Amino acid sequence: HCSTVTDSFGLAIYGLKEGHLSDTLLHRSKRMILDTLGVGLLGTTSSVFSKVLYNAHNTSSVWGNTAHTLSPQYAAFANGVAIHSMDFDDTWHPATHPSGAVLPALLALVETFPKKSRPSGLDLLLAFNVGIEVQGRLMRFSKEASNIPKRFHPPAVVGTMGSAAATAKLLGLDSTRSREALAIAASYAGAPMANAATSTKPLHIGNAARQGMEASFLAVLGLEGNQQILDLDYGFGAYYSDYSPSVLPHLSNYKWVLEDQNVAVKRFPAHLGMHFMADAAAGVRAKVLAKYDYLPIDKINKVTLRVPNSRYINRQFPASEHEARHSFQFNACTAFLDGSVSVSSFSQSKIHRTDLLDLLQKTHIENPPENQANFDTMYCEIELEMLDKETFIERCNTFYGHWRRPLSREDLLKKFKSNASAILPMEAVEAIIETVDNLEKVNDCSELISLLQVKESQKQSMNMTSW
């Protein structure tokens, strides 16, 4: 029996073994890993990724690029930035982006091991799930964590702790050192929500991956933090006004949070709330087309969006791709005009097109008091009022990709192939799918990392194909 919550976390990180991994957990976490790799590979094409990338002498790979090897911490940072560069990565409940803070840290760390003693795929899966689990447990210690955040971006807080837990597990730290890693990581945590919808927001995921790993390295070297960091309201409780921690379950009967709460996987690169809005708007479009056989944009008098009250995703005229990814209005009007939202929807030419701007001018937001800013209970409703006063209404409370309506395997693979093939040849894309599908049987998980690299000869053949 543990005397403190913090001790119980240290013991869980150390004590959880392969035998604790259920079939459900393996299935869900492999989907998360595959999706995160695809999102990260696509993210290496973004401008924010190119800004944070600079060369350094060291061991760890940058995804999609053999020209760069970085220190493990900086590789984790760069790949983490790529994952969140388009806001395309998975989202959990309570609200955070769990995978992006953990997977790049683990893959960067794998490459620091001597070649003869590299971790296996099962080692990677276990460490990944430990990192996800710690995030889920910490968020469940607060009721306010369930809502769309107002003050700080959750992956910069719980993601840093998850990265520390995952890397501590992969490094084989004992329970005391694992506890110290969490204590150190708590002092690295935090990022304000004010940087949402800017090119700085992706740094939150990169920093979580990097700083959690650094916390584990410092714990290995003997650095110590508060032994009750997870128990105290002025410890990890500083981030939540209603923090109420509890000791983790005994390992003999351990139930993982991911078994109980699945993640949402996004179909297009934008804030999760936009996915409710896009599905509702596509539904209204279908009703209008059924009546008119075309989109009578000139006959629309007013567009009303009924959404939760959340300031940072209420943007009538977004100026940049990052603002557009955080705009109920933009995603509603885009889905209505085009039938769907996609990667290309956030290009400058699409953001500033005339028909979209005209429709945005007619768009108004309402915040029904019962529609709380919570990804589990919220809805988005769109009402079109025509000049002749006829109205068309559609509401979405569970979009396709939400944890209540998970993507089919076919659609998850379609997303991954579309993302990864922007960087890698299709042969490598297919090989990654097969490797992740069989990850628990892979002896050396650096095999997966080698598949994420594009060799110069492959680049040339891809360029020739594109001609």
PDB file of C-alpha atoms in Angstrom, residues 141-145 151-152 233-234 236-245:
ATOM      1  CA  PHE A 141      -8.000  14.386 -10.690  1.00  0.00           C
ATOM      2  CA  SER A 142      -9.818  17.555 -11.817  1.00  0.00           C
ATOM      3  CA  LYS A 143     -13.399  18.142 -12.975  1.00  0.00           C
ATOM      4  CA  GLU A 144     -12.460  21.387 -14.733  1.00  0.00           C
ATOM      5  CA  ALA A 145      -9.975  19.415 -16.873  1.00  0.00           C
ATOM      6  CA  ARG A 151      -6.134  29.242 -19.175  1.00  0.00           C
ATOM      7  CA  PHE A 152      -3.430  26.764 -20.231  1.00  0.00           C
ATOM      8  CA  ASP A 233      -2.157  21.715  -4.089  1.00  0.00           C
ATOM      9  CA  TYR A 234       1.027  23.723  -4.545  1.00  0.00           C
ATOM     10  CA  PHE A 236       0.944  19.494  -9.546  1.00  0.00           C
ATOM     11  CA  GLY A 237      -2.295  20.812  -8.019  1.00  0.00           C
ATOM     12  CA  ALA A 238      -1.119  24.334  -8.886  1.00  0.00           C
ATOM     13  CA  TYR A 239      -2.555  23.802 -12.379  1.00  0.00           C
ATOM     14  CA  TYR A 240      -6.108  22.972 -11.241  1.00  0.00           C
ATOM     15  CA  SER A 241      -8.251  24.837  -8.702  1.00  0.00           C
ATOM     16  CA  ASP A 242     -10.277  21.665  -8.001  1.00  0.00           C
ATOM     17  CA  TYR A 243      -7.361  19.182  -7.898  1.00  0.00           C
ATOM     18  CA  SER A 244      -8.294  16.043  -5.956  1.00  0.00           C
ATOM     19  CA  PRO A 245      -5.711  13.270  -6.425  1.00  0.00           C
TER      20      PRO A 245
END
